[in-house]
PDB file of C-alpha atoms and ligand atoms in Angstrom:
ATOM      1  CA  MET A   1      -2.726 -72.067  61.417  1.00 51.00           C
ATOM      2  CA  LYS A   2      -0.201 -71.863  58.057  1.00 55.00           C
ATOM      3  CA  ASP A   3       0.113 -75.650  58.414  1.00 79.00           C
ATOM      4  CA  TYR A   4      -3.364 -76.800  58.680  1.00 92.00           C
ATOM      5  CA  SER A   5      -4.007 -74.489  55.874  1.00 91.00           C
ATOM      6  CA  LYS A   6      -1.477 -75.993  53.460  1.00 92.00           C
ATOM      7  CA  ALA A   7      -2.060 -79.461  54.266  1.00 93.00           C
ATOM      8  CA  ASN A   8      -5.851 -79.054  53.661  1.00 96.00           C
ATOM      9  CA  LYS A   9      -5.264 -77.093  50.381  1.00 96.00           C
ATOM     10  CA  LYS A  10      -3.156 -79.766  49.187  1.00 94.00           C
ATOM     11  CA  TRP A  11      -5.651 -82.285  49.687  1.00 94.00           C
ATOM     12  CA  TRP A  12      -8.580 -80.125  48.117  1.00 96.00           C
ATOM     13  CA  ASN A  13      -6.380 -80.068  45.087  1.00 96.00           C
ATOM     14  CA  ASP A  14      -6.285 -83.449  44.733  1.00 94.00           C
ATOM     15  CA  VAL A  15      -9.605 -83.925  45.030  1.00 95.00           C
ATOM     16  CA  THR A  16     -11.365 -81.946  42.785  1.00 96.00           C
ATOM     17  CA  PRO A  17     -10.404 -84.587  39.571  1.00 94.00           C
ATOM     18  CA  ILE A  18     -11.854 -86.787  41.129  1.00 94.00           C
ATOM     19  CA  HIS A  19     -15.014 -84.925  42.516  1.00 95.00           C
ATOM     20  CA  LEU A  20     -15.159 -83.564  38.484  1.00 95.00           C
ATOM     21  CA  ARG A  21     -15.554 -87.188  37.175  1.00 94.00           C
ATOM     22  CA  SER A  22     -18.506 -87.852  40.145  1.00 94.00           C
ATOM     23  CA  LYS A  23     -21.200 -89.209  40.014  1.00 91.00           C
ATOM     24  CA  LEU A  24     -21.660 -87.257  42.772  1.00 91.00           C
ATOM     25  CA  TYR A  25     -21.331 -83.585  41.100  1.00 95.00           C
ATOM     26  CA  ASN A  26     -22.703 -85.218  37.926  1.00 95.00           C
ATOM     27  CA  LEU A  27     -20.949 -83.201  35.372  1.00 97.00           C
ATOM     28  CA  GLU A  28     -22.219 -83.847  32.072  1.00 96.00           C
ATOM     29  CA  ARG A  29     -26.224 -83.213  33.533  1.00 97.00           C
ATOM     30  CA  PHE A  30     -24.511 -79.613  35.138  1.00 98.00           C
ATOM     31  CA  LYS A  31     -22.907 -79.042  31.769  1.00 97.00           C
ATOM     32  CA  LYS A  32     -26.210 -79.525  29.777  1.00 97.00           C
ATOM     33  CA  GLY A  33     -28.426 -77.309  32.023  1.00 97.00           C
ATOM     34  CA  LYS A  34     -29.604 -78.858  34.854  1.00 97.00           C
ATOM     35  CA  SER A  35     -28.851 -76.964  38.829  1.00 98.00           C
ATOM     36  CA  SER A  36     -26.624 -77.821  41.115  1.00 97.00           C
ATOM     37  CA  LEU A  37     -28.608 -76.653  43.718  1.00 97.00           C
ATOM     38  CA  GLU A  38     -31.001 -78.354  46.408  1.00 95.00           C
ATOM     39  CA  SER A  39     -34.382 -77.909  46.510  1.00 95.00           C
ATOM     40  CA  ILE A  40     -33.850 -76.439  50.246  1.00 97.00           C
ATOM     41  CA  GLU A  41     -31.357 -73.775  49.236  1.00 98.00           C
ATOM     42  CA  LYS A  42     -33.283 -73.027  45.915  1.00 97.00           C
ATOM     43  CA  GLU A  43     -37.026 -72.635  48.243  1.00 97.00           C
ATOM     44  CA  GLU A  44     -35.628 -70.825  50.974  1.00 98.00           C
ATOM     45  CA  ILE A  45     -33.394 -68.379  49.409  1.00 98.00           C
ATOM     46  CA  GLY A  46     -35.750 -67.559  46.489  1.00 97.00           C
ATOM     47  CA  ASP A  47     -35.661 -65.426  44.053  1.00 98.00           C
ATOM     48  CA  VAL A  48     -31.800 -63.855  43.657  1.00 98.00           C
ATOM     49  CA  LYS A  49     -32.617 -62.269  39.990  1.00 98.00           C
ATOM     50  CA  ASP A  50     -29.771 -59.189  39.862  1.00 98.00           C
ATOM     51  CA  LYS A  51     -28.390 -59.664  43.850  1.00 98.00           C
ATOM     52  CA  SER A  52     -24.836 -59.537  43.836  1.00 98.00           C
ATOM     53  CA  LEU A  53     -23.727 -63.184  45.586  1.00 99.00           C
ATOM     54  CA  LEU A  54     -20.910 -63.703  46.965  1.00 98.00           C
ATOM     55  CA  HIS A  55     -20.498 -68.254  47.092  1.00 98.00           C
ATOM     56  CA  LEU A  56     -17.454 -69.468  50.455  1.00 98.00           C
ATOM     57  CA  MET A  57     -15.988 -72.382  49.586  1.00 98.00           C
ATOM     58  CA  CYS A  58     -17.132 -72.837  46.448  1.00 98.00           C
ATOM     59  CA  HIS A  59     -15.321 -75.788  45.128  1.00 98.00           C
ATOM     60  CA  PHE A  60     -15.174 -75.777  40.802  1.00 98.00           C
ATOM     61  CA  GLY A  61     -18.264 -73.543  41.181  1.00 98.00           C
ATOM     62  CA  MET A  62     -21.484 -76.249  39.832  1.00 98.00           C
ATOM     63  CA  ASP A  63     -23.034 -74.072  42.768  1.00 98.00           C
ATOM     64  CA  THR A  64     -21.843 -70.636  42.355  1.00 98.00           C
ATOM     65  CA  LEU A  65     -22.484 -70.894  38.263  1.00 98.00           C
ATOM     66  CA  SER A  66     -26.139 -72.179  39.314  1.00 98.00           C
ATOM     67  CA  TRP A  67     -26.977 -69.107  40.931  1.00 98.00           C
ATOM     68  CA  ALA A  68     -25.674 -67.913  38.385  1.00 98.00           C
ATOM     69  CA  ARG A  69     -28.179 -69.141  36.075  1.00 98.00           C
ATOM     70  CA  GLU A  70     -30.622 -68.072  38.079  1.00 98.00           C
ATOM     71  CA  GLY A  71     -29.252 -64.714  37.324  1.00 98.00           C
ATOM     72  CA  ALA A  72     -27.809 -63.191  40.533  1.00 98.00           C
ATOM     73  CA  ILE A  73     -24.367 -61.849  39.655  1.00 98.00           C
ATOM     74  CA  VAL A  74     -21.883 -64.157  41.538  1.00 98.00           C
ATOM     75  CA  THR A  75     -18.630 -63.828  42.966  1.00 98.00           C
ATOM     76  CA  GLY A  76     -16.822 -67.039  43.806  1.00 98.00           C
ATOM     77  CA  VAL A  77     -14.197 -68.205  46.914  1.00 98.00           C
ATOM     78  CA  ASP A  78     -12.499 -70.858  47.034  1.00 98.00           C
ATOM     79  CA  PHE A  79      -8.498 -71.926  48.342  1.00 98.00           C
ATOM     80  CA  SER A  80      -8.306 -74.415  46.069  1.00 98.00           C
ATOM     81  CA  GLY A  81      -6.346 -73.640  43.285  1.00 98.00           C
ATOM     82  CA  ASP A  82      -7.087 -76.218  41.202  1.00 98.00           C
ATOM     83  CA  SER A  83     -10.570 -75.628  41.339  1.00 98.00           C
ATOM     84  CA  ILE A  84     -10.646 -72.198  40.464  1.00 98.00           C
ATOM     85  CA  LYS A  85      -9.046 -72.756  37.901  1.00 98.00           C
ATOM     86  CA  LEU A  86     -11.456 -75.330  36.576  1.00 98.00           C
ATOM     87  CA  ALA A  87     -14.451 -73.085  37.907  1.00 98.00           C
ATOM     88  CA  LYS A  88     -13.298 -70.707  35.660  1.00 98.00           C
ATOM     89  CA  LYS A  89     -12.949 -72.888  33.039  1.00 98.00           C
ATOM     90  CA  LEU A  90     -16.629 -74.046  33.339  1.00 98.00           C
ATOM     91  CA  SER A  91     -17.497 -71.024  33.506  1.00 98.00           C
ATOM     92  CA  LYS A  92     -15.745 -69.920  29.868  1.00 98.00           C
ATOM     93  CA  GLU A  93     -17.570 -73.519  28.248  1.00 98.00           C
ATOM     94  CA  ILE A  94     -21.119 -72.886  29.534  1.00 98.00           C
ATOM     95  CA  ALA A  95     -21.005 -68.905  28.764  1.00 98.00           C
ATOM     96  CA  VAL A  96     -22.798 -68.067  31.812  1.00 98.00           C
ATOM     97  CA  PRO A  97     -20.454 -65.261  33.778  1.00 98.00           C
ATOM     98  CA  ALA A  98     -19.006 -65.668  37.101  1.00 98.00           C
ATOM     99  CA  ARG A  99     -16.333 -64.546  38.846  1.00 98.00           C
ATOM    100  CA  PHE A 100     -13.805 -66.536  41.131  1.00 98.00           C
ATOM    101  CA  LYS A 101     -11.023 -65.697  43.181  1.00 98.00           C
ATOM    102  CA  CYS A 102      -8.764 -68.031  44.602  1.00 98.00           C
ATOM    103  CA  CYS A 103      -8.076 -66.870  47.907  1.00 97.00           C
ATOM    104  CA  ASP A 104      -7.976 -68.688  52.276  1.00 97.00           C
ATOM    105  CA  ILE A 105     -11.502 -67.574  53.551  1.00 97.00           C
ATOM    106  CA  TYR A 106      -9.708 -65.964  55.994  1.00 97.00           C
ATOM    107  CA  GLU A 107      -7.402 -63.991  53.613  1.00 97.00           C
ATOM    108  CA  LEU A 108     -10.748 -62.390  51.618  1.00 98.00           C
ATOM    109  CA  PRO A 109     -11.005 -59.024  52.748  1.00 98.00           C
ATOM    110  CA  LYS A 110      -7.201 -58.560  51.504  1.00 97.00           C
ATOM    111  CA  VAL A 111      -8.411 -59.215  47.743  1.00 96.00           C
ATOM    112  CA  LEU A 112     -11.894 -58.267  47.377  1.00 97.00           C
ATOM    113  CA  ASP A 113     -13.597 -55.047  48.161  1.00 96.00           C
ATOM    114  CA  LYS A 114     -17.411 -55.596  48.270  1.00 96.00           C
ATOM    115  CA  LYS A 115     -20.200 -56.011  49.602  1.00 98.00           C
ATOM    116  CA  PHE A 116     -22.744 -58.350  48.639  1.00 98.00           C
ATOM    117  CA  ASP A 117     -26.553 -58.636  48.749  1.00 98.00           C
ATOM    118  CA  ILE A 118     -26.710 -62.434  49.255  1.00 98.00           C
ATOM    119  CA  ILE A 119     -23.757 -64.420  51.239  1.00 98.00           C
ATOM    120  CA  PHE A 120     -24.051 -68.378  50.365  1.00 99.00           C
ATOM    121  CA  THR A 121     -22.121 -71.314  51.514  1.00 98.00           C
ATOM    122  CA  SER A 122     -23.115 -75.053  51.436  1.00 98.00           C
ATOM    123  CA  TYR A 123     -22.647 -78.877  52.135  1.00 97.00           C
ATOM    124  CA  GLY A 124     -19.248 -79.802  53.725  1.00 96.00           C
ATOM    125  CA  VAL A 125     -18.059 -76.577  54.616  1.00 98.00           C
ATOM    126  CA  LEU A 126     -17.963 -75.966  58.843  1.00 97.00           C
ATOM    127  CA  CYS A 127     -15.419 -78.805  58.867  1.00 96.00           C
ATOM    128  CA  TRP A 128     -12.832 -76.893  57.549  1.00 97.00           C
ATOM    129  CA  LEU A 129     -12.945 -73.763  60.002  1.00 97.00           C
ATOM    130  CA  SER A 130     -10.091 -73.168  61.961  1.00 96.00           C
ATOM    131  CA  ASN A 131     -12.264 -70.157  63.588  1.00 96.00           C
ATOM    132  CA  ILE A 132     -15.914 -69.871  63.487  1.00 97.00           C
ATOM    133  CA  LYS A 133     -16.283 -66.377  65.437  1.00 97.00           C
ATOM    134  CA  LYS A 134     -13.568 -64.779  61.966  1.00 98.00           C
ATOM    135  CA  TRP A 135     -15.604 -66.910  60.124  1.00 98.00           C
ATOM    136  CA  ALA A 136     -19.168 -65.252  61.460  1.00 98.00           C
ATOM    137  CA  LYS A 137     -16.472 -61.202  61.265  1.00 98.00           C
ATOM    138  CA  ILE A 138     -16.032 -62.743  57.287  1.00 98.00           C
ATOM    139  CA  ILE A 139     -19.358 -63.076  56.809  1.00 98.00           C
ATOM    140  CA  ASN A 140     -20.561 -59.164  58.588  1.00 98.00           C
ATOM    141  CA  HIS A 141     -18.043 -57.703  56.752  1.00 98.00           C
ATOM    142  CA  PHE A 142     -18.546 -58.794  53.143  1.00 98.00           C
ATOM    143  CA  LEU A 143     -22.767 -58.064  53.814  1.00 98.00           C
ATOM    144  CA  LYS A 144     -24.475 -55.079  52.276  1.00 98.00           C
ATOM    145  CA  LYS A 145     -27.120 -54.011  55.073  1.00 98.00           C
ATOM    146  CA  GLY A 146     -30.213 -55.615  54.925  1.00 98.00           C
ATOM    147  CA  GLY A 147     -28.412 -58.633  52.901  1.00 98.00           C
ATOM    148  CA  VAL A 148     -29.168 -62.262  53.624  1.00 98.00           C
ATOM    149  CA  PHE A 149     -26.188 -64.757  55.099  1.00 98.00           C
ATOM    150  CA  TYR A 150     -27.530 -68.183  54.320  1.00 98.00           C
ATOM    151  CA  ILE A 151     -26.087 -71.861  55.129  1.00 98.00           C
ATOM    152  CA  ALA A 152     -27.275 -74.960  54.391  1.00 98.00           C
ATOM    153  CA  GLU A 153     -24.950 -77.713  55.918  1.00 98.00           C
ATOM    154  CA  LEU A 154     -24.902 -81.179  57.444  1.00 97.00           C
ATOM    155  CA  HIS A 155     -26.032 -81.405  61.102  1.00 98.00           C
ATOM    156  CA  PRO A 156     -23.554 -80.891  63.477  1.00 97.00           C
ATOM    157  CA  PHE A 157     -25.220 -83.375  65.468  1.00 96.00           C
ATOM    158  CA  THR A 158     -23.683 -86.147  62.637  1.00 96.00           C
ATOM    159  CA  ASN A 159     -20.764 -84.868  64.010  1.00 92.00           C
ATOM    160  CA  ILE A 160     -20.734 -87.697  66.603  1.00 94.00           C
ATOM    161  CA  LEU A 161     -20.385 -90.331  63.961  1.00 95.00           C
ATOM    162  CA  SER A 162     -18.281 -92.660  62.118  1.00 90.00           C
ATOM    163  CA  HIS A 163     -18.840 -93.677  58.680  1.00 85.00           C
ATOM    164  CA  ASP A 164     -19.915 -97.359  60.254  1.00 90.00           C
ATOM    165  CA  PHE A 165     -23.179 -95.068  61.959  1.00 94.00           C
ATOM    166  CA  LYS A 166     -21.123 -95.410  65.581  1.00 95.00           C
ATOM    167  CA  ILE A 167     -21.191 -92.951  67.748  1.00 95.00           C
ATOM    168  CA  PHE A 168     -17.765 -92.514  67.557  1.00 90.00           C
ATOM    169  CA  TYR A 169     -16.389 -88.864  68.445  1.00 91.00           C
ATOM    170  CA  LYS A 170     -17.759 -86.088  71.439  1.00 91.00           C
ATOM    171  CA  TYR A 171     -19.904 -83.534  69.995  1.00 94.00           C
ATOM    172  CA  PHE A 172     -18.378 -81.134  71.964  1.00 94.00           C
ATOM    173  CA  ASP A 173     -14.977 -81.356  70.793  1.00 85.00           C
ATOM    174  CA  LYS A 174     -13.321 -78.913  68.798  1.00 86.00           C
ATOM    175  CA  GLY A 175     -10.986 -80.032  67.025  1.00 84.00           C
ATOM    176  CA  PRO A 176      -8.404 -79.459  65.042  1.00 93.00           C
ATOM    177  CA  TYR A 177      -8.002 -83.256  64.090  1.00 90.00           C
ATOM    178  CA  ILE A 178      -6.039 -84.828  61.750  1.00 91.00           C
ATOM    179  CA  ASP A 179      -7.905 -86.842  59.131  1.00 88.00           C
ATOM    180  CA  ASP A 180      -6.327 -89.678  57.188  1.00 86.00           C
ATOM    181  CA  SER A 181      -8.920 -91.547  55.867  1.00 83.00           C
ATOM    182  CA  SER A 182      -8.979 -93.214  52.955  1.00 83.00           C
ATOM    183  CA  GLY A 183     -11.416 -92.423  50.160  1.00 87.00           C
ATOM    184  CA  THR A 184     -13.482 -88.676  49.511  1.00 88.00           C
ATOM    185  CA  TYR A 185     -17.204 -88.159  49.675  1.00 86.00           C
ATOM    186  CA  THR A 186     -17.732 -89.049  46.049  1.00 88.00           C
ATOM    187  CA  ASP A 187     -16.126 -92.258  46.672  1.00 84.00           C
ATOM    188  CA  TRP A 188     -15.066 -93.573  49.923  1.00 80.00           C
ATOM    189  CA  ASN A 189     -12.659 -96.075  47.068  1.00 85.00           C
ATOM    190  CA  GLU A 190     -10.809 -93.646  45.764  1.00 84.00           C
ATOM    191  CA  ASP A 191      -7.019 -94.197  45.873  1.00 84.00           C
ATOM    192  CA  VAL A 192      -6.327 -90.458  47.885  1.00 85.00           C
ATOM    193  CA  LYS A 193      -3.610 -90.569  50.207  1.00 82.00           C
ATOM    194  CA  GLY A 194      -2.867 -87.143  52.707  1.00 82.00           C
ATOM    195  CA  PHE A 195      -4.174 -85.824  55.321  1.00 90.00           C
ATOM    196  CA  THR A 196      -6.655 -82.740  56.178  1.00 94.00           C
ATOM    197  CA  TYR A 197      -6.813 -81.197  60.006  1.00 95.00           C
ATOM    198  CA  GLU A 198     -10.560 -80.765  60.539  1.00 95.00           C
ATOM    199  CA  TRP A 199     -13.042 -79.229  63.010  1.00 95.00           C
ATOM    200  CA  SER A 200     -16.562 -79.439  64.544  1.00 95.00           C
ATOM    201  CA  TYR A 201     -18.363 -77.104  65.856  1.00 97.00           C
ATOM    202  CA  THR A 202     -21.795 -77.500  67.619  1.00 97.00           C
ATOM    203  CA  ILE A 203     -24.906 -75.752  66.408  1.00 97.00           C
ATOM    204  CA  SER A 204     -24.936 -73.378  68.641  1.00 97.00           C
ATOM    205  CA  GLY A 205     -21.267 -72.005  67.920  1.00 97.00           C
ATOM    206  CA  VAL A 206     -22.904 -71.616  64.988  1.00 98.00           C
ATOM    207  CA  ILE A 207     -25.972 -69.508  65.735  1.00 98.00           C
ATOM    208  CA  ASN A 208     -24.174 -67.691  68.779  1.00 98.00           C
ATOM    209  CA  ALA A 209     -20.808 -67.047  66.002  1.00 98.00           C
ATOM    210  CA  LEU A 210     -23.233 -65.339  63.997  1.00 98.00           C
ATOM    211  CA  ILE A 211     -25.488 -63.474  66.667  1.00 98.00           C
ATOM    212  CA  ASN A 212     -22.015 -62.002  68.250  1.00 98.00           C
ATOM    213  CA  GLU A 213     -21.484 -60.243  65.378  1.00 98.00           C
ATOM    214  CA  GLY A 214     -24.634 -59.170  65.447  1.00 98.00           C
ATOM    215  CA  LEU A 215     -26.469 -60.530  62.261  1.00 98.00           C
ATOM    216  CA  LYS A 216     -30.113 -61.487  63.055  1.00 98.00           C
ATOM    217  CA  ILE A 217     -30.742 -65.092  62.706  1.00 98.00           C
ATOM    218  CA  GLU A 218     -34.817 -65.292  60.666  1.00 98.00           C
ATOM    219  CA  TYR A 219     -34.895 -69.269  61.274  1.00 98.00           C
ATOM    220  CA  MET A 220     -32.694 -72.561  61.492  1.00 98.00           C
ATOM    221  CA  HIS A 221     -34.627 -75.863  60.120  1.00 98.00           C
ATOM    222  CA  GLU A 222     -33.055 -79.313  60.246  1.00 98.00           C
ATOM    223  CA  PHE A 223     -33.950 -82.387  57.790  1.00 98.00           C
ATOM    224  CA  PRO A 224     -34.165 -85.938  58.754  1.00 97.00           C
ATOM    225  CA  PHE A 225     -32.211 -86.709  54.829  1.00 97.00           C
ATOM    226  CA  THR A 226     -29.107 -85.273  53.246  1.00 96.00           C
ATOM    227  CA  MET A 227     -27.777 -85.725  49.267  1.00 90.00           C
ATOM    228  CA  TYR A 228     -24.467 -87.710  49.680  1.00 89.00           C
ATOM    229  CA  ASP A 229     -23.821 -91.480  51.337  1.00 90.00           C
ATOM    230  CA  GLN A 230     -23.248 -89.924  54.353  1.00 91.00           C
ATOM    231  CA  PHE A 231     -23.002 -93.588  55.831  1.00 94.00           C
ATOM    232  CA  PRO A 232     -22.470 -96.342  53.231  1.00 91.00           C
ATOM    233  CA  GLY A 233     -24.690 -99.162  54.061  1.00 94.00           C
ATOM    234  CA  PHE A 234     -26.872 -97.748  56.077  1.00 97.00           C
ATOM    235  CA  MET A 235     -28.399 -95.185  54.092  1.00 97.00           C
ATOM    236  CA  GLU A 236     -31.120 -95.608  51.332  1.00 97.00           C
ATOM    237  CA  LYS A 237     -31.892 -93.007  47.894  1.00 95.00           C
ATOM    238  CA  ASN A 238     -36.103 -91.681  48.721  1.00 95.00           C
ATOM    239  CA  GLU A 239     -38.012 -91.552  45.898  1.00 94.00           C
ATOM    240  CA  LYS A 240     -37.174 -87.223  45.747  1.00 91.00           C
ATOM    241  CA  GLY A 241     -32.765 -89.194  45.212  1.00 90.00           C
ATOM    242  CA  GLN A 242     -32.598 -88.039  48.370  1.00 94.00           C
ATOM    243  CA  TYR A 243     -30.504 -89.972  50.944  1.00 96.00           C
ATOM    244  CA  VAL A 244     -32.363 -91.382  53.825  1.00 97.00           C
ATOM    245  CA  LEU A 245     -31.904 -93.960  56.734  1.00 97.00           C
ATOM    246  CA  LYS A 246     -32.743 -97.182  56.109  1.00 97.00           C
ATOM    247  CA  ASN A 247     -33.737 -97.865  59.677  1.00 97.00           C
ATOM    248  CA  LYS A 248     -36.769 -95.788  59.603  1.00 95.00           C
ATOM    249  CA  LYS A 249     -36.537 -96.037  64.323  1.00 96.00           C
ATOM    250  CA  ILE A 250     -34.057 -93.363  63.672  1.00 95.00           C
ATOM    251  CA  GLN A 251     -34.857 -90.449  63.448  1.00 94.00           C
ATOM    252  CA  ILE A 252     -31.472 -87.842  64.217  1.00 97.00           C
ATOM    253  CA  PRO A 253     -31.271 -84.703  61.842  1.00 98.00           C
ATOM    254  CA  LEU A 254     -29.055 -85.192  59.012  1.00 98.00           C
ATOM    255  CA  LEU A 255     -28.947 -81.592  57.408  1.00 98.00           C
ATOM    256  CA  PHE A 256     -29.568 -77.773  58.775  1.00 98.00           C
ATOM    257  CA  SER A 257     -30.348 -74.846  57.225  1.00 98.00           C
ATOM    258  CA  LEU A 258     -30.267 -70.978  58.501  1.00 98.00           C
ATOM    259  CA  LYS A 259     -31.042 -67.583  57.784  1.00 98.00           C
ATOM    260  CA  ALA A 260     -29.666 -64.429  58.723  1.00 98.00           C
ATOM    261  CA  THR A 261     -29.844 -60.288  57.933  1.00 98.00           C
ATOM    262  CA  LYS A 262     -28.126 -58.081  58.749  1.00 98.00           C
TER     263      LYS A 262
HETATM  264  C1  SAM B 301     -17.595 -79.904  50.347  1.00 70.78           C
HETATM  265  S1  SAM B 301     -16.405 -78.522  49.363  1.00 70.78           S
HETATM  266  C2  SAM B 301     -17.439 -77.547  49.725  1.00 70.78           C
HETATM  267  C3  SAM B 301     -18.894 -77.721  49.175  1.00 70.78           C
HETATM  268  C4  SAM B 301     -19.866 -77.128  47.450  1.00 70.78           C
HETATM  269  N1  SAM B 301     -21.438 -77.365  48.415  1.00 70.78           N
HETATM  270  C5  SAM B 301     -19.475 -78.357  46.989  1.00 70.78           C
HETATM  271  O1  SAM B 301     -19.927 -79.665  47.166  1.00 70.78           O
HETATM  272  O2  SAM B 301     -19.146 -78.048  45.710  1.00 70.78           O
HETATM  273  C6  SAM B 301     -15.417 -77.868  50.165  1.00 70.78           C
HETATM  274  C7  SAM B 301     -14.746 -76.676  49.936  1.00 70.78           C
HETATM  275  O3  SAM B 301     -13.949 -75.768  50.626  1.00 70.78           O
HETATM  276  C8  SAM B 301     -12.756 -75.348  50.384  1.00 70.78           C
HETATM  277  N2  SAM B 301     -11.920 -74.702  51.386  1.00 70.78           N
HETATM  278  C9  SAM B 301     -11.622 -75.353  52.588  1.00 70.78           C
HETATM  279  N3  SAM B 301     -11.090 -74.749  53.469  1.00 70.78           N
HETATM  280  C10 SAM B 301     -11.242 -72.917  53.206  1.00 70.78           C
HETATM  281  C11 SAM B 301     -10.551 -72.286  53.490  1.00 70.78           C
HETATM  282  N4  SAM B 301      -9.933 -72.281  54.734  1.00 70.78           N
HETATM  283  N5  SAM B 301     -10.361 -71.114  52.662  1.00 70.78           N
HETATM  284  C12 SAM B 301     -10.742 -71.427  51.934  1.00 70.78           C
HETATM  285  N6  SAM B 301     -11.877 -72.694  50.568  1.00 70.78           N
HETATM  286  C13 SAM B 301     -11.386 -73.117  51.663  1.00 70.78           C
HETATM  287  C14 SAM B 301     -12.681 -76.558  49.395  1.00 70.78           C
HETATM  288  O4  SAM B 301     -11.350 -76.160  48.816  1.00 70.78           O
HETATM  289  C15 SAM B 301     -13.872 -76.955  48.751  1.00 70.78           C
HETATM  290  O5  SAM B 301     -13.627 -76.699  47.358  1.00 70.78           O
END
């Protein structure tokens, strides 16, 4: 287990400066006040004013700070030391208060003693989880009674597809896989060395992990668009700036969102 975490942490620390200067994250626009949140989570979560919000796997904190700008009292957690350093710096620079913790998600109960109104996590998180049941336990642990867990994420259906849009992987294969492909999702041509361990969960696996913790699933939604160029050459941007498949005959789910309450 420790081995997985070490390799993955190294990769995330290495890609953090690349992501920071990437078009996808568009840091300058964020610093000028633009929210980094997608309309899906903004509309579905709604009013966060004065609510305590725990953001799991927050990277360098743009989404965490965007929720803070909306009035939430935020705590962001990530195991990448470089990401958390940047998140803290960003919080100071834009004068938006936030608490950031550098911690592996599975170790969080040892370092954080608080319950939250909202737990939020999004876009590119499930594949880094070595144990989905333990993940759901962590969520339950940190949620107040009556609190909301919300995830917006790449749809697990897309796990079967390679970057060049071929059916390549097994939907029911849990992993871990070793991914030593080059580049990163902000730019596939970046020279990124190293490898990661990744996992794959079915949609029922995610839902059942939460149900088994006693959480009530309020809804799950599926969307035919995503927010990055997941299949280069096969996607185009629509008028809302969302990435959709060029071939309109192909209709597959690219994102999903889920809300659960305690
Ligand atoms: C795709 S990013 C986060 C997505 C977020 N929406 C964003 O784009 O900023 C995934 C994050 O998960 C973090 N991560 C991966 N495994 C983790 C773990 N076991 N514990 C805590 N953080 C982890 C990585 O460091 C990375 O910052």
